[in-house]
Amino acid sequence: MKRDRLLCVVSNQSPLCKENQVSMQQIENVPFIMPTYQCYDDIQKIFRENKVSPNIRFENMNEYSVISMVENNLGISILPEMIIPTSKISFAAIPLESDSYRTIGLAIRKPTSLATKKFSEITKRWVSFESI
């Protein structure tokens, strides 16, 4: 339904803060905070594809806690653009050189109820509207 870009999240104190893009090799050399809930598999896949072994210092299930840890300069992370707050005061969200995305879909069992069909239609319209 939607592609959500993965971005490197760094503290304003990080040397990477001024970069226009971040390579996986740059990520490999600094402490990394691994999100362990929604995008763990996507991030691991990017590391494997780029033959990178990150220096995982922390793991955290909550993306907002990950952002707080980044803000406090405990490491950097990779997070989906959709969950990153638009008001970034003490951190930066920088595109990855590899231009990586996660795909968000909707799985529905059949047979579907009328309410489920309506929900699916509304969700698809909302996603297409948000993409404009």
Tab-separated table of C-alpha atoms in Angstrom:
chain	number	residue	atom	x	y	z
A	1	MET	CA	0.000	0.000	0.000
A	2	LYS	CA	2.751	2.456	0.915
A	3	ARG	CA	6.529	2.704	0.896
A	4	ASP	CA	8.032	4.329	3.981
A	5	ARG	CA	11.613	5.569	3.631
A	6	LEU	CA	14.128	4.494	6.272
A	7	LEU	CA	16.319	7.328	7.565
A	8	CYS	CA	19.435	7.521	9.706
A	9	VAL	CA	18.657	9.392	12.929
A	10	VAL	CA	21.611	11.196	14.533
A	11	SER	CA	22.113	13.694	17.337
A	12	ASN	CA	22.910	17.298	16.450
A	13	GLN	CA	26.224	16.619	18.221
A	14	SER	CA	27.109	13.788	15.817
A	15	PRO	CA	29.698	14.392	13.080
A	16	LEU	CA	27.164	12.785	10.698
A	17	CYS	CA	24.630	15.555	11.407
A	18	LYS	CA	25.837	17.724	8.518
A	19	GLU	CA	25.799	14.926	5.918
A	20	ASN	CA	23.311	14.956	3.019
A	21	GLN	CA	23.339	11.146	2.951
A	22	VAL	CA	24.748	8.459	5.218
A	23	SER	CA	26.422	5.304	3.914
A	24	MET	CA	26.131	1.956	5.640
A	25	GLN	CA	29.911	2.009	6.137
A	26	GLN	CA	29.586	5.240	8.147
A	27	ILE	CA	26.915	3.601	10.310
A	28	GLU	CA	29.146	0.592	10.940
A	29	ASN	CA	31.741	2.758	12.685
A	30	VAL	CA	29.544	4.363	15.368
A	31	PRO	CA	27.429	3.074	18.289
A	32	PHE	CA	24.067	1.910	16.932
A	33	ILE	CA	20.688	1.768	18.682
A	34	MET	CA	18.692	-1.095	17.150
A	35	PRO	CA	14.908	-0.744	17.068
A	36	THR	CA	13.556	-4.199	17.876
A	37	TYR	CA	9.885	-3.896	17.061
A	38	GLN	CA	8.394	-2.714	13.765
A	39	CYS	CA	11.375	-2.335	11.446
A	40	TYR	CA	13.966	-4.752	12.891
A	41	ASP	CA	13.806	-7.167	9.933
A	42	ASP	CA	14.029	-4.339	7.387
A	43	ILE	CA	17.121	-2.891	9.055
A	44	GLN	CA	18.805	-6.296	9.398
A	45	LYS	CA	18.172	-6.905	5.679
A	46	ILE	CA	19.865	-3.605	4.775
A	47	PHE	CA	22.892	-4.526	6.892
A	48	ARG	CA	23.124	-7.980	5.261
A	49	GLU	CA	22.762	-6.589	1.730
A	50	ASN	CA	25.561	-4.092	2.394
A	51	LYS	CA	27.746	-6.625	4.246
A	52	VAL	CA	27.817	-4.354	7.294
A	53	SER	CA	28.142	-5.434	10.931
A	54	PRO	CA	26.795	-2.570	13.023
A	55	ASN	CA	28.203	-1.743	16.436
A	56	ILE	CA	24.915	-2.398	18.288
A	57	ARG	CA	25.226	-0.748	21.675
A	58	PHE	CA	21.523	-0.777	22.653
A	59	GLU	CA	18.280	-2.413	21.549
A	60	ASN	CA	14.898	-0.846	22.227
A	61	MET	CA	11.302	-1.770	21.342
A	62	ASN	CA	9.953	1.782	21.438
A	63	GLU	CA	10.887	4.075	18.551
A	64	TYR	CA	10.330	7.206	20.647
A	65	SER	CA	12.760	5.889	23.254
A	66	VAL	CA	15.242	5.273	20.435
A	67	ILE	CA	14.848	8.915	19.350
A	68	SER	CA	15.391	10.068	22.941
A	69	MET	CA	18.564	7.968	23.187
A	70	VAL	CA	19.793	9.472	19.899
A	71	GLU	CA	19.006	12.992	21.162
A	72	ASN	CA	21.173	12.244	24.200
A	73	ASN	CA	24.021	11.216	21.887
A	74	LEU	CA	24.063	7.556	22.989
A	75	GLY	CA	24.283	6.394	19.380
A	76	ILE	CA	22.574	6.614	16.006
A	77	SER	CA	19.718	4.596	14.566
A	78	ILE	CA	17.651	3.861	11.471
A	79	LEU	CA	13.926	4.565	11.694
A	80	PRO	CA	10.968	4.807	9.320
A	81	GLU	CA	10.229	8.343	8.157
A	82	MET	CA	6.569	7.963	9.120
A	83	ILE	CA	7.302	7.835	12.871
A	84	ILE	CA	9.938	10.590	12.971
A	85	PRO	CA	8.519	13.833	14.427
A	86	THR	CA	8.467	16.758	12.003
A	87	SER	CA	9.909	19.114	14.624
A	88	LYS	CA	13.494	17.898	14.861
A	89	ILE	CA	15.295	20.212	17.264
A	90	SER	CA	18.037	18.102	18.831
A	91	PHE	CA	18.489	15.477	16.117
A	92	ALA	CA	18.590	15.082	12.343
A	93	ALA	CA	16.998	12.477	10.076
A	94	ILE	CA	19.278	11.855	7.087
A	95	PRO	CA	18.536	9.738	3.992
A	96	LEU	CA	20.523	6.554	3.570
A	97	GLU	CA	22.844	6.323	0.586
A	98	SER	CA	21.196	2.993	-0.281
A	99	ASP	CA	17.744	4.703	-0.474
A	100	SER	CA	15.992	2.040	1.610
A	101	TYR	CA	12.285	1.636	2.275
A	102	ARG	CA	9.896	-0.570	4.184
A	103	THR	CA	6.593	-1.594	2.631
A	104	ILE	CA	3.388	-1.155	4.587
A	105	GLY	CA	0.538	-3.408	3.545
A	106	LEU	CA	-2.865	-4.558	4.661
A	107	ALA	CA	-3.595	-8.284	5.035
A	108	ILE	CA	-7.231	-9.322	5.004
A	109	ARG	CA	-8.649	-12.826	5.440
A	110	LYS	CA	-11.372	-14.065	3.148
A	111	PRO	CA	-14.289	-14.138	3.276
A	112	THR	CA	-14.446	-10.507	4.354
A	113	SER	CA	-17.266	-8.739	6.108
A	114	LEU	CA	-18.822	-5.578	4.711
A	115	ALA	CA	-17.153	-3.567	7.497
A	116	THR	CA	-13.738	-5.027	6.593
A	117	LYS	CA	-14.236	-4.206	2.901
A	118	LYS	CA	-15.236	-0.640	3.777
A	119	PHE	CA	-12.227	-0.271	6.095
A	120	SER	CA	-9.942	-1.508	3.301
A	121	GLU	CA	-11.417	0.964	0.787
A	122	ILE	CA	-11.118	3.908	3.183
A	123	THR	CA	-7.550	2.948	4.118
A	124	LYS	CA	-6.501	2.683	0.457
A	125	ARG	CA	-8.017	6.105	-0.297
A	126	TRP	CA	-6.318	7.624	2.743
A	127	VAL	CA	-2.933	6.172	1.776
A	128	SER	CA	-3.236	7.396	-1.819
A	129	PHE	CA	-4.262	10.857	-0.547
A	130	GLU	CA	-1.292	10.957	1.876
A	131	SER	CA	1.078	10.091	-0.994
A	132	ILE	CA	0.137	13.205	-2.980
